[in-house]
Coordinates of C-alpha atoms in Angstrom, one line a residue:
M1 CA 0.0 0.0 0.0
L2 CA 2.9 2.4 0.7
G3 CA 3.8 2.4 -3.0
M4 CA 0.2 2.9 -4.2
L5 CA -0.5 5.7 -1.7
V6 CA 2.0 8.1 -3.3
D7 CA 0.9 7.5 -6.9
D8 CA -1.7 10.3 -7.1
S9 CA 0.7 12.7 -5.4
I10 CA 3.5 11.8 -7.8
V11 CA 1.3 12.4 -10.9
T12 CA 0.1 15.7 -9.6
G13 CA 3.5 16.8 -8.5
E14 CA 5.1 15.9 -11.8
V15 CA 2.6 17.8 -13.8
I16 CA 3.1 20.9 -11.6
Q17 CA 6.9 20.5 -12.0
R18 CA 6.5 20.3 -15.8
F19 CA 4.5 23.6 -15.8
R20 CA 7.2 25.2 -13.8
E21 CA 9.8 24.0 -16.3
L22 CA 7.6 25.7 -19.0
G23 CA 8.0 29.0 -17.2
Y24 CA 4.8 29.3 -15.3
A25 CA 4.7 31.0 -11.9
P26 CA 4.5 28.6 -8.8
R27 CA 0.9 29.4 -8.0
E28 CA -0.2 29.2 -11.7
A29 CA 1.7 26.0 -12.2
A30 CA 0.1 24.4 -9.2
I31 CA -3.4 25.4 -10.3
R32 CA -2.9 24.4 -14.0
G33 CA -1.1 21.2 -13.1
T34 CA -3.6 20.0 -10.6
M35 CA -6.6 20.7 -12.8
S36 CA -5.1 19.1 -15.9
V37 CA -4.9 15.6 -14.3
S38 CA -7.9 15.8 -12.0
S39 CA -10.2 13.7 -14.2
P40 CA -7.8 10.8 -14.9
I41 CA -6.6 10.7 -11.3
L42 CA -10.2 10.6 -10.1
V43 CA -11.0 7.8 -12.5
S44 CA -7.9 5.9 -11.5
L45 CA -8.9 6.2 -7.9
L46 CA -12.4 4.9 -8.7
T47 CA -11.1 1.9 -10.7
T48 CA -8.6 1.0 -8.0
M49 CA -11.4 1.1 -5.4
L50 CA -13.7 -0.9 -7.7
A51 CA -10.9 -3.5 -8.1
F52 CA -10.9 -4.2 -4.4
A53 CA -14.6 -3.6 -3.7
P54 CA -15.9 -7.0 -4.9
L55 CA -13.9 -8.6 -2.0
F56 CA -16.6 -7.4 0.3
F57 CA -19.0 -9.9 -1.3
L58 CA -16.8 -13.0 -1.1
S59 CA -18.6 -15.6 1.0
G60 CA -17.4 -18.4 3.3
V61 CA -14.1 -18.5 5.3
E62 CA -12.1 -16.9 2.4
G63 CA -14.5 -13.9 2.4
Q64 CA -13.9 -13.4 6.2
Y65 CA -10.2 -13.9 5.6
V66 CA -9.8 -11.0 3.1
A67 CA -12.6 -8.7 4.2
V68 CA -10.2 -6.3 5.8
F69 CA -8.3 -5.7 2.6
P70 CA -10.9 -3.5 0.7
V71 CA -11.7 -1.5 3.9
V72 CA -8.0 -0.6 4.3
V73 CA -7.4 0.1 0.6
I74 CA -10.5 2.3 0.1
I75 CA -9.9 4.4 3.2
M76 CA -6.2 4.9 2.5
L77 CA -6.6 5.6 -1.2
G78 CA -9.4 8.1 -0.5
T79 CA -7.3 10.0 2.0
A80 CA -4.3 10.0 -0.4
F81 CA -6.5 11.4 -3.1
L82 CA -7.6 14.3 -0.9
Q83 CA -4.0 15.0 0.0
S84 CA -2.9 15.0 -3.6
K85 CA -5.6 17.4 -4.7
F86 CA -5.8 19.9 -1.8
I87 CA -2.8 19.8 0.4
L88 CA 0.1 18.9 -2.0
P89 CA -0.6 21.7 -4.6
N90 CA -0.7 24.3 -1.8
H91 CA 2.7 23.1 -0.6
L92 CA 4.2 23.1 -4.1
A93 CA 2.9 26.6 -4.9
R94 CA 5.0 27.8 -2.0
A95 CA 8.0 25.6 -2.5
N96 CA 11.3 26.6 -4.1
L97 CA 11.5 23.8 -6.6
K98 CA 14.5 22.9 -8.7
I99 CA 13.5 23.5 -12.3
E100 CA 16.1 21.3 -14.0
P101 CA 15.1 17.7 -14.3
A102 CA 17.4 15.0 -13.0
A103 CA 20.2 13.7 -15.4
W104 CA 19.0 10.1 -15.2
I105 CA 15.5 11.1 -16.2
E106 CA 16.8 13.1 -19.1
K107 CA 18.9 10.2 -20.4
G108 CA 16.0 7.7 -19.9
S109 CA 13.7 10.0 -21.7
R110 CA 16.0 10.2 -24.7
L111 CA 16.2 6.4 -24.9
Y112 CA 12.5 6.1 -24.5
D113 CA 11.8 8.6 -27.3
K114 CA 14.0 6.6 -29.7
A115 CA 12.3 3.3 -28.8
I116 CA 8.7 4.6 -29.0
R117 CA 9.3 6.2 -32.3
K118 CA 10.7 3.0 -33.7
L119 CA 7.7 1.0 -32.4
L120 CA 5.2 3.5 -33.7
A121 CA 6.9 3.4 -37.2
H122 CA 6.4 -0.4 -37.2
R123 CA 3.3 -0.6 -35.1
Y124 CA 1.6 -3.5 -36.9
T125 CA 4.7 -5.6 -36.8
S126 CA 5.2 -4.8 -33.1
F127 CA 1.6 -5.6 -32.3
G128 CA 1.9 -8.9 -34.2
Y129 CA 5.0 -10.0 -32.3
L130 CA 3.4 -8.9 -29.0
S131 CA 0.3 -10.9 -29.7
L132 CA 2.2 -14.0 -30.7
A133 CA 4.4 -13.8 -27.5
F134 CA 1.2 -13.3 -25.4
I135 CA -0.5 -16.4 -26.9
T136 CA 2.6 -18.6 -26.6
I137 CA 3.3 -17.6 -23.0
M138 CA -0.3 -18.0 -22.0
F139 CA -0.5 -21.5 -23.4
I140 CA 2.7 -22.5 -21.6
C141 CA 1.6 -21.1 -18.3
I142 CA -1.9 -22.6 -18.4
S143 CA -0.5 -26.1 -19.2
T144 CA 2.3 -26.0 -16.6
L145 CA 1.4 -23.6 -13.8
K146 CA -0.2 -25.3 -10.7
F147 CA -2.9 -23.9 -8.5
E148 CA -3.2 -24.5 -4.7
L149 CA -5.9 -22.9 -2.7
H150 CA -3.6 -22.2 0.3
P151 CA -0.1 -23.6 -0.3
E152 CA 1.9 -25.1 2.6
T153 CA 4.6 -22.5 3.3
A154 CA 6.7 -21.9 6.3
I155 CA 5.1 -24.5 8.5
D156 CA 6.4 -24.8 12.0
T157 CA 3.8 -27.0 13.7
F158 CA 3.0 -30.6 13.1
Q159 CA 0.4 -33.0 14.5
I160 CA 0.5 -36.8 14.9
Q161 CA -2.9 -38.5 15.2
T162 CA -2.8 -42.0 16.7
E163 CA -5.3 -44.7 17.6
M164 CA -4.6 -47.9 19.5
P165 CA -7.0 -51.0 19.5
N166 CA -10.4 -50.1 20.9
G167 CA -10.5 -50.7 24.7
T168 CA -6.8 -50.0 25.3
P169 CA -6.4 -48.7 28.8
F170 CA -5.4 -45.1 29.3
D171 CA -2.1 -45.9 31.0
K172 CA -1.0 -48.2 28.2
N173 CA -1.8 -45.5 25.6
A174 CA 0.1 -42.9 27.6
E175 CA 3.1 -45.3 27.8
Q176 CA 3.2 -45.7 24.0
I177 CA 2.8 -42.0 23.4
K178 CA 5.8 -41.3 25.6
I179 CA 7.8 -43.7 23.4
L180 CA 6.4 -41.9 20.3
Q181 CA 7.5 -38.5 21.7
E182 CA 11.0 -39.8 22.4
R183 CA 11.4 -41.1 18.9
I184 CA 10.2 -37.9 17.3
R185 CA 12.5 -35.9 19.6
N186 CA 15.6 -38.0 18.6
A187 CA 14.8 -37.7 14.9
L188 CA 14.5 -33.9 14.8
P189 CA 17.4 -31.3 15.2
Q190 CA 17.3 -30.2 18.8
E191 CA 18.2 -26.6 18.0
D192 CA 15.0 -26.3 15.9
L193 CA 12.7 -28.2 18.2
Q194 CA 10.7 -26.1 20.7
S195 CA 8.2 -28.6 22.4
I196 CA 6.3 -31.9 22.0
T197 CA 3.0 -32.2 23.8
S198 CA 0.3 -34.8 23.7
R199 CA -3.4 -35.0 24.6
I200 CA -4.9 -38.4 25.2
G201 CA -8.6 -39.2 24.8
H202 CA -9.2 -37.6 21.4
H203 CA -7.6 -36.6 18.1
D204 CA -9.5 -33.5 17.1
R205 CA -7.4 -31.5 14.7
D206 CA -10.2 -29.2 13.3
I207 CA -9.3 -25.6 14.3
Y208 CA -13.0 -24.7 13.8
G209 CA -14.2 -27.0 16.6
G210 CA -15.2 -30.2 14.8
S211 CA -14.9 -33.3 16.9
E212 CA -14.8 -37.1 16.2
G213 CA -15.6 -38.0 19.7
R214 CA -13.7 -39.2 22.8
N215 CA -11.8 -42.5 23.3
Q216 CA -9.1 -43.4 25.7
A217 CA -7.3 -45.3 23.0
W218 CA -6.8 -42.1 20.9
A219 CA -4.2 -39.4 21.2
L220 CA -3.0 -36.2 19.4
T221 CA 0.7 -35.2 19.6
N222 CA 1.8 -31.6 18.7
V223 CA 5.3 -31.0 17.5
Q224 CA 6.1 -27.3 17.8
M225 CA 9.2 -26.1 16.1
K226 CA 10.8 -22.7 16.5
P227 CA 9.6 -19.9 14.3
Y228 CA 10.3 -20.8 10.7
N229 CA 12.5 -17.7 10.0
T230 CA 14.9 -18.8 12.8
M231 CA 15.0 -22.6 11.9
K232 CA 18.2 -24.0 10.5
M233 CA 16.5 -26.9 8.8
D234 CA 13.9 -26.3 6.1
P235 CA 10.3 -26.8 7.4
R236 CA 9.6 -29.1 4.4
D237 CA 12.6 -31.3 5.4
V238 CA 11.3 -31.4 9.0
M239 CA 8.0 -32.7 7.7
K240 CA 9.8 -35.4 5.7
V241 CA 11.6 -36.5 8.8
V242 CA 8.4 -36.6 10.9
R243 CA 6.6 -38.6 8.2
K244 CA 9.5 -41.0 7.9
T245 CA 9.5 -41.7 11.6
V246 CA 5.7 -42.1 11.6
D247 CA 6.0 -44.6 8.7
D248 CA 8.5 -46.6 10.7
I249 CA 6.2 -46.7 13.7
R250 CA 3.3 -47.7 11.6
Q251 CA 5.1 -50.8 10.3
E252 CA 5.6 -52.0 13.9
G253 CA 1.8 -52.3 14.3
V254 CA 1.5 -50.8 17.8
F255 CA -1.1 -48.3 16.6
T256 CA -4.1 -49.3 14.5
Q257 CA -3.8 -45.8 12.9
I258 CA -1.1 -43.2 12.9
S259 CA -0.8 -40.2 10.6
A260 CA 1.2 -36.9 10.5
H261 CA -0.2 -33.6 9.4
T262 CA 1.0 -30.0 9.0
V263 CA -0.8 -27.2 10.9
S264 CA -1.4 -24.0 8.9
G265 CA -3.2 -20.8 9.6
S266 CA -4.8 -20.9 6.2
P267 CA -8.7 -21.1 6.2
V268 CA -8.9 -24.6 4.7
L269 CA -12.0 -26.5 6.0
G270 CA -11.4 -29.8 4.2
K271 CA -8.8 -32.4 3.5
P272 CA -6.8 -32.6 0.2
I273 CA -8.7 -35.9 -0.5
E274 CA -12.2 -36.3 0.9
V275 CA -14.8 -38.7 -0.5
E276 CA -18.2 -39.6 1.0
V277 CA -19.3 -43.2 0.3
M278 CA -23.0 -43.3 0.9
S279 CA -25.2 -46.4 1.4
E280 CA -27.7 -47.7 3.9
G281 CA -26.0 -51.1 4.0
D282 CA -22.6 -52.3 5.1
E283 CA -21.4 -52.4 1.5
R284 CA -20.2 -48.9 2.0
F285 CA -17.4 -50.1 4.2
I286 CA -16.2 -52.6 1.6
V287 CA -16.3 -49.9 -1.1
A288 CA -14.4 -47.5 1.3
E289 CA -11.7 -50.1 1.8
D290 CA -11.2 -50.5 -2.0
L291 CA -11.1 -46.7 -2.4
K292 CA -8.5 -46.4 0.4
E293 CA -6.4 -49.0 -1.3
F294 CA -6.4 -47.1 -4.6
I295 CA -5.7 -43.7 -3.0
A296 CA -2.8 -45.2 -1.1
S297 CA -1.3 -46.3 -4.4
I298 CA -1.3 -42.8 -5.9
S299 CA 2.1 -41.2 -6.0
G300 CA 2.4 -38.3 -3.6
V301 CA -0.3 -39.5 -1.1
T302 CA 1.2 -39.6 2.3
D303 CA -1.7 -41.0 4.4
V304 CA -5.1 -42.5 4.0
W305 CA -7.8 -43.1 6.6
D306 CA -11.6 -43.1 7.0
S307 CA -14.2 -41.8 9.5
R308 CA -15.3 -45.2 10.8
V309 CA -14.8 -45.6 14.5
I310 CA -15.2 -49.1 15.9
G311 CA -17.3 -49.2 19.1
K312 CA -18.6 -52.0 21.3
D313 CA -19.3 -55.4 19.9
A314 CA -22.8 -55.8 18.4
L315 CA -25.0 -59.0 18.2
E316 CA -26.4 -59.7 14.7
L317 CA -28.9 -62.3 13.5
E318 CA -28.1 -64.3 10.4
F319 CA -31.4 -65.9 9.3
D320 CA -31.9 -69.3 7.6
H321 CA -34.8 -68.1 5.4
A322 CA -35.8 -71.6 4.2
K323 CA -36.3 -72.8 7.8
L324 CA -38.0 -69.5 8.6
A325 CA -40.6 -70.1 5.9
A326 CA -41.0 -73.8 6.9
Y327 CA -41.8 -72.9 10.5
G328 CA -44.3 -70.2 9.3
L329 CA -42.4 -67.3 10.7
S330 CA -41.3 -63.9 9.3
V331 CA -38.3 -61.7 10.1
R332 CA -40.7 -59.1 11.5
Q333 CA -42.1 -61.7 14.0
V334 CA -38.7 -62.8 15.1
A335 CA -37.5 -59.2 15.5
D336 CA -40.5 -58.2 17.6
A337 CA -40.0 -61.3 19.8
I338 CA -36.4 -60.4 20.5
R339 CA -37.3 -56.8 21.1
V340 CA -39.8 -57.9 23.7
A341 CA -37.2 -60.2 25.3
M342 CA -34.5 -57.5 25.4
D343 CA -36.4 -54.2 25.9
G344 CA -39.7 -55.6 27.2
L345 CA -43.3 -55.0 26.4
I346 CA -45.7 -53.0 28.6
M347 CA -48.5 -55.4 29.5
M348 CA -50.5 -53.2 31.8
D349 CA -50.3 -50.1 34.0
Q350 CA -51.8 -49.1 37.4
Q351 CA -52.5 -45.6 38.6
T352 CA -51.7 -45.0 42.3
A353 CA -52.3 -41.8 44.3
S354 CA -48.8 -40.4 43.5
E355 CA -47.7 -42.1 40.3
R356 CA -48.5 -44.4 37.4
I357 CA -46.9 -47.9 37.5
F358 CA -46.1 -49.8 34.3
Y359 CA -45.7 -53.6 34.2
R360 CA -43.2 -54.7 31.5
L361 CA -42.7 -58.3 30.2
K362 CA -39.0 -59.1 29.4
L363 CA -36.2 -61.5 30.0
E364 CA -35.0 -61.6 33.6
N365 CA -32.0 -59.2 33.9
N366 CA -29.4 -61.3 35.7
E367 CA -25.7 -60.8 35.8
D368 CA -25.3 -64.4 34.7
N369 CA -27.1 -63.8 31.4
H370 CA -25.4 -65.3 28.4
I371 CA -25.9 -65.5 24.6
S372 CA -27.1 -69.0 25.1
D373 CA -30.1 -67.7 27.1
L374 CA -31.2 -65.8 24.1
K375 CA -30.6 -68.7 21.8
D376 CA -32.9 -70.8 23.9
Q377 CA -35.8 -68.4 23.6
F378 CA -38.9 -69.6 21.8
I379 CA -41.0 -67.7 19.3
I380 CA -44.7 -68.5 18.7
N381 CA -45.5 -69.0 15.0
N382 CA -48.8 -68.6 13.1
Q383 CA -50.0 -72.0 14.2
G384 CA -49.4 -71.2 17.9
K385 CA -46.4 -73.5 18.2
P386 CA -43.2 -72.5 19.9
V387 CA -40.1 -72.4 17.6
A388 CA -36.5 -72.2 19.1
L389 CA -34.6 -69.2 17.9
S390 CA -31.5 -71.3 17.4
S391 CA -33.3 -73.4 14.8
I392 CA -34.0 -70.5 12.5
A393 CA -31.2 -68.0 13.0
R394 CA -27.5 -67.8 14.1
L395 CA -26.3 -65.2 16.5
V396 CA -23.0 -63.5 15.4
L397 CA -20.9 -61.2 17.5
K398 CA -19.4 -58.4 15.3
P399 CA -17.5 -55.2 16.0
G400 CA -20.0 -52.4 16.1
D401 CA -19.8 -48.7 15.1
S402 CA -19.5 -46.1 17.9
D403 CA -21.7 -43.8 15.8
V404 CA -23.3 -43.6 12.4
K405 CA -22.3 -40.7 10.3
H406 CA -24.8 -39.2 7.8
F407 CA -24.3 -37.0 4.7
A408 CA -27.2 -35.6 2.8
G409 CA -29.6 -37.7 4.8
R410 CA -27.8 -41.0 4.0
R411 CA -25.5 -43.2 6.0
T412 CA -21.9 -42.6 4.9
V413 CA -18.3 -43.3 5.6
S414 CA -15.8 -40.6 4.8
V415 CA -12.4 -41.5 3.2
Y416 CA -9.6 -38.9 3.7
G417 CA -6.1 -38.5 2.3
E418 CA -3.1 -36.2 2.8
I419 CA -0.7 -35.4 0.0
D420 CA 2.9 -34.2 -0.4
R421 CA 2.5 -31.1 -2.4
N422 CA 6.1 -31.3 -3.6
V423 CA 5.2 -34.5 -5.5
T424 CA 1.7 -34.0 -6.6
D425 CA -1.1 -31.3 -6.5
L426 CA -4.7 -31.1 -5.4
K427 CA -6.2 -31.1 -8.9
T428 CA -4.2 -34.0 -10.2
V429 CA -4.8 -36.4 -7.3
N430 CA -8.5 -35.6 -7.1
A431 CA -8.8 -36.1 -10.9
K432 CA -7.4 -39.6 -10.4
V433 CA -9.8 -40.4 -7.6
K434 CA -12.7 -39.2 -9.7
S435 CA -11.6 -41.4 -12.6
F436 CA -11.3 -44.4 -10.2
I437 CA -14.8 -43.8 -8.9
H438 CA -16.2 -43.7 -12.4
D439 CA -14.6 -46.9 -13.4
Y440 CA -15.5 -48.6 -10.1
K441 CA -19.2 -47.8 -10.6
A442 CA -19.1 -49.1 -14.1
K443 CA -17.3 -52.3 -13.0
H444 CA -19.4 -53.1 -9.9
N445 CA -23.2 -53.0 -10.1
L446 CA -23.9 -51.1 -6.9
P447 CA -26.8 -48.7 -7.5
Q448 CA -27.3 -48.3 -3.8
V449 CA -23.9 -46.8 -3.3
S450 CA -23.2 -43.2 -4.2
F451 CA -20.1 -40.9 -4.0
F452 CA -19.4 -37.3 -3.3
Q453 CA -16.0 -35.6 -3.6
G454 CA -15.7 -32.7 -1.2
G455 CA -13.0 -31.3 1.0
E456 CA -10.4 -28.8 -0.2
I457 CA -11.1 -29.4 -3.9
Q458 CA -14.7 -28.4 -3.4
Q459 CA -13.6 -25.3 -1.4
Q460 CA -11.1 -24.4 -4.1
D461 CA -13.6 -24.6 -6.9
A462 CA -16.0 -22.4 -5.0
S463 CA -13.4 -19.9 -4.1
V464 CA -12.0 -19.6 -7.6
G465 CA -15.5 -19.2 -9.0
E466 CA -16.2 -16.4 -6.6
V467 CA -12.9 -14.6 -7.4
G468 CA -13.8 -15.0 -11.1
I469 CA -17.1 -13.3 -10.6
A470 CA -15.4 -10.6 -8.6
F471 CA -12.8 -10.1 -11.4
A472 CA -15.5 -9.9 -14.1
T473 CA -17.5 -7.4 -12.0
C474 CA -14.4 -5.3 -11.5
L475 CA -13.7 -5.2 -15.2
L476 CA -17.3 -4.3 -16.1
L477 CA -17.6 -1.5 -13.6
S478 CA -14.1 -0.1 -14.6
F479 CA -15.1 -0.2 -18.2
F480 CA -18.2 1.9 -17.6
V481 CA -16.2 4.4 -15.6
L482 CA -13.6 4.6 -18.4
V483 CA -16.3 5.1 -21.1
I484 CA -17.6 8.1 -19.1
L485 CA -14.1 9.6 -18.9
F486 CA -13.1 9.1 -22.6
N487 CA -16.5 9.2 -24.1
S488 CA -15.2 6.3 -26.2
Y489 CA -15.7 2.5 -26.1
S490 CA -12.5 1.7 -28.0
Q491 CA -10.3 3.8 -25.7
A492 CA -11.8 2.2 -22.6
L493 CA -10.9 -1.1 -24.1
L494 CA -7.3 0.2 -24.8
V495 CA -6.9 0.9 -21.1
L496 CA -8.2 -2.6 -20.2
A497 CA -5.9 -4.2 -22.7
V498 CA -3.0 -3.5 -20.4
I499 CA -4.5 -5.9 -17.8
P500 CA -3.9 -9.3 -19.6
F501 CA -0.3 -8.4 -20.2
G502 CA 0.2 -7.6 -16.5
I503 CA -1.4 -10.9 -15.6
I504 CA 0.9 -12.7 -18.0
G505 CA 3.8 -11.1 -16.1
V506 CA 2.3 -12.7 -12.9
F507 CA 2.1 -16.1 -14.5
I508 CA 5.7 -15.9 -15.8
S509 CA 7.2 -14.9 -12.5
F510 CA 5.3 -17.6 -10.5
L511 CA 6.3 -20.2 -13.1
V512 CA 10.0 -19.2 -13.1
Q513 CA 10.2 -19.0 -9.3
G514 CA 8.4 -22.3 -8.9
F515 CA 5.5 -20.8 -6.9
P516 CA 1.9 -22.2 -7.4
L517 CA -0.9 -19.8 -7.9
S518 CA -3.1 -19.5 -4.9
F519 CA -6.2 -17.8 -3.6
L520 CA -4.2 -14.9 -2.2
S521 CA -2.3 -14.5 -5.5
L522 CA -5.7 -14.2 -7.3
I523 CA -6.6 -11.5 -4.8
G524 CA -3.3 -9.8 -5.7
V525 CA -4.3 -10.0 -9.4
L526 CA -7.6 -8.5 -8.6
G527 CA -6.0 -5.6 -6.8
L528 CA -3.4 -5.3 -9.7
V529 CA -6.3 -4.3 -12.0
G530 CA -6.6 -1.0 -10.3
V531 CA -2.9 -0.3 -10.2
L532 CA -2.5 -1.1 -13.9
I533 CA -5.4 1.1 -14.9
N534 CA -3.9 4.0 -13.0
N535 CA -1.0 4.6 -15.3
A536 CA -2.9 3.6 -18.5
V537 CA -5.7 6.1 -17.8
V538 CA -3.2 9.0 -17.5
M539 CA -1.3 7.8 -20.6
V540 CA -4.4 7.7 -22.8
H541 CA -5.7 11.0 -21.4
T542 CA -2.4 12.6 -22.3
L543 CA -2.4 11.1 -25.8
N544 CA -5.8 12.6 -26.3
T545 CA -4.6 16.2 -25.7
G546 CA -4.4 18.1 -29.0
K547 CA -6.4 15.3 -30.5
R548 CA -6.7 16.9 -33.9
E549 CA -3.0 16.2 -34.5
I550 CA -2.8 12.4 -35.0
N551 CA 0.6 11.3 -36.3
E552 CA 3.7 9.4 -35.2
D553 CA 5.5 12.5 -34.0
A554 CA 2.6 13.9 -32.0
I555 CA 1.9 10.5 -30.3
A556 CA 5.6 10.1 -29.5
R557 CA 5.9 13.6 -28.0
R558 CA 2.8 13.1 -25.8
A559 CA 3.9 9.7 -24.6
L560 CA 7.3 11.1 -23.7
T561 CA 5.6 13.5 -21.3
R562 CA 4.2 10.5 -19.3
F563 CA 7.6 8.7 -19.1
R564 CA 8.8 10.5 -16.0
P565 CA 5.6 10.1 -13.8
I566 CA 5.0 6.5 -14.9
I567 CA 8.5 5.5 -14.2
I568 CA 8.5 7.2 -10.8
T569 CA 5.0 5.9 -9.7
S570 CA 5.9 2.3 -10.8
F571 CA 9.3 2.6 -9.1
T572 CA 7.8 3.7 -5.8
T573 CA 5.2 0.9 -6.0
L574 CA 7.8 -1.7 -6.7
V575 CA 10.0 -0.4 -3.8
G576 CA 7.0 -0.8 -1.5
L577 CA 6.3 -4.3 -2.7
V578 CA 9.8 -5.9 -3.1
P579 CA 10.7 -6.0 0.6
T580 CA 7.5 -7.8 1.6
A581 CA 7.6 -10.2 -1.4
Y582 CA 11.2 -11.4 -0.8
G583 CA 11.3 -11.1 3.0
W584 CA 13.8 -8.2 3.4
G585 CA 13.5 -7.4 7.1
G586 CA 10.9 -10.1 7.8
Y587 CA 8.9 -12.8 5.9
E588 CA 5.2 -13.3 6.2
P589 CA 4.0 -16.2 4.0
A590 CA 0.3 -15.3 4.4
V591 CA 0.6 -12.2 2.2
V592 CA 3.6 -13.1 0.0
P593 CA 1.5 -14.6 -2.9
M594 CA -0.6 -11.5 -3.1
V595 CA 2.3 -9.1 -2.9
M596 CA 4.3 -11.1 -5.4
A597 CA 1.4 -11.1 -7.9
M598 CA 1.1 -7.3 -7.7
L599 CA 4.9 -6.8 -7.9
W600 CA 5.5 -8.6 -11.1
G601 CA 2.1 -7.5 -12.6
V602 CA 3.1 -3.9 -12.0
F603 CA 6.5 -4.5 -13.6
F604 CA 5.2 -6.0 -16.8
G605 CA 2.1 -3.8 -16.9
T606 CA 4.3 -0.7 -16.7
T607 CA 6.4 -1.9 -19.6
V608 CA 3.3 -2.5 -21.7
T609 CA 1.8 0.9 -20.7
L610 CA 5.0 2.8 -21.8
F611 CA 5.8 0.9 -25.0
M612 CA 2.7 -0.9 -26.3
L613 CA -0.2 1.4 -25.2
P614 CA 0.9 4.2 -27.6
V615 CA 1.2 1.6 -30.4
L616 CA -2.3 0.3 -29.7
Y617 CA -3.6 3.9 -29.5
Y618 CA -2.1 4.7 -32.9
I619 CA -3.6 1.5 -34.4
N620 CA -7.0 2.4 -32.9
Q621 CA -6.8 5.8 -34.6
D622 CA -5.9 4.1 -37.9
V623 CA -9.0 1.9 -37.6
R624 CA -11.2 4.8 -36.7
I625 CA -10.0 6.8 -39.7
F626 CA -10.4 3.8 -42.0
L627 CA -14.0 3.2 -40.9
S628 CA -14.8 6.9 -41.1
Q629 CA -13.6 7.0 -44.6
K630 CA -15.5 3.9 -45.6
I631 CA -18.7 5.4 -44.1
R632 CA -18.3 8.7 -45.9
G633 CA -17.4 6.9 -49.1
K634 CA -20.7 5.0 -48.9

């Protein structure tokens, strides 16, 4: 923001300086200079505010995450505009300014004049080469550049989630967790390790409060490293060491489940891989196991687990339907009889003076009850004859579920997966899972089983869609404002034409530096729109002065007058962005993608504004003259 704040003041001050160089008195130069750029600066202010304003309307966690950005930008830019229009001119009218321009500006202006005249003389060739380069680079970037909603950067906290066999005593679990802690401590560099703590009884990692329940066989171990900017070992290498240690422990079979995860402050609500397998029957567990096996085989997947939590043993009946029919019984009759035996049946009630007493018929509840007592129960069939339960059904003791999870009103088991983002990316791995699900449904005739892919990929698609809508809204509103300023649709499009070239600069820089595009980098691109339009508006407004004289020399002379303010405003913006982008004096990974996008977008956008915008302006004038002549000829 520091670089953007001074843009309006630089443009106003430079014009006042130019009028002083032309021989005007300080007061007259301040008035004329301020008034000459009032309209383009006002429009630049509005377009910059419009670029950030759509962030107000982003929904979900991301919307809350970036809601403060437009508030700060709009307030600060509005204040800076008032300062540049009312306070700065008053100061410059009273200041004793140096009239001679700086030597480096003079030398740069001469070089720029030669270059722009050569480009204008070969404007169609220049535009052709630019378009070819734009299309080529765009194709390369789209095919190779990765996108991650919130990349894992500068992680300094890790969590290890463990489960022992159901029913494991608390003390035994605590003993194994101490061993786990010791092995993790020995594997990590002591100078980078800050603390290792464990909580036994749950493994809730959801920072938003979600819980999977409580169980004394579960535990969650936090590995806290020192701040990432003071660590000697790269955080990504630390995570590799943690995962390698966890894999070794997993092979020993002490824990039924053990997995390692990074902890990030990014607002991600789901897992990299998250699939709901929905069915009312137990076949969902079989399908989930097949899905877990496939996910584990994907390169880059570091851990796979599901949401099923085994609870107490459950007693199930396996019927012999042939004998059931022979004895004249139905499943409903047997189920009702067992329900009466276990839960009881109210036979009568009696009202006393103080309460109502209910008399329930059921099996006698003794401590010595066994499964055999239930097998020996008799059910009365349709002929009134008793039939032993053991002759028509078999009682089977199976592990039961501690709870039943539902999704969209159906029973479900969730399959989760973590990935190593240095090996694979979110889009690739979820595409493979989607393809497996499609083939699995085609191969196995299971119409009762359905799937839903959610998690981080769902959140990413929703966020990108909302940013896309915000971007389109920003462009549309900016276009209307520009049309009002220039009273021309074509010139409004000329200004907006700078934006794609600035975005290409963002793509190139991220690709070369090996950074993935992210949600915050898209927010940076959105804010970049206003910054790019700022210089382009002033350039086109200057090219329109003395509009009756349209030729190569006139356009070159007018473009030259914008060289100094554009260079200075871009330089100050870049100076404000570079330290944050590259961590000079401190590194904050949460904002680096956004700042990096604006940094390189401004750099490439400034180049296009200086060298290609006058060329596009000249071509636009050629087209208008050609069409005008055709219309008059007809």
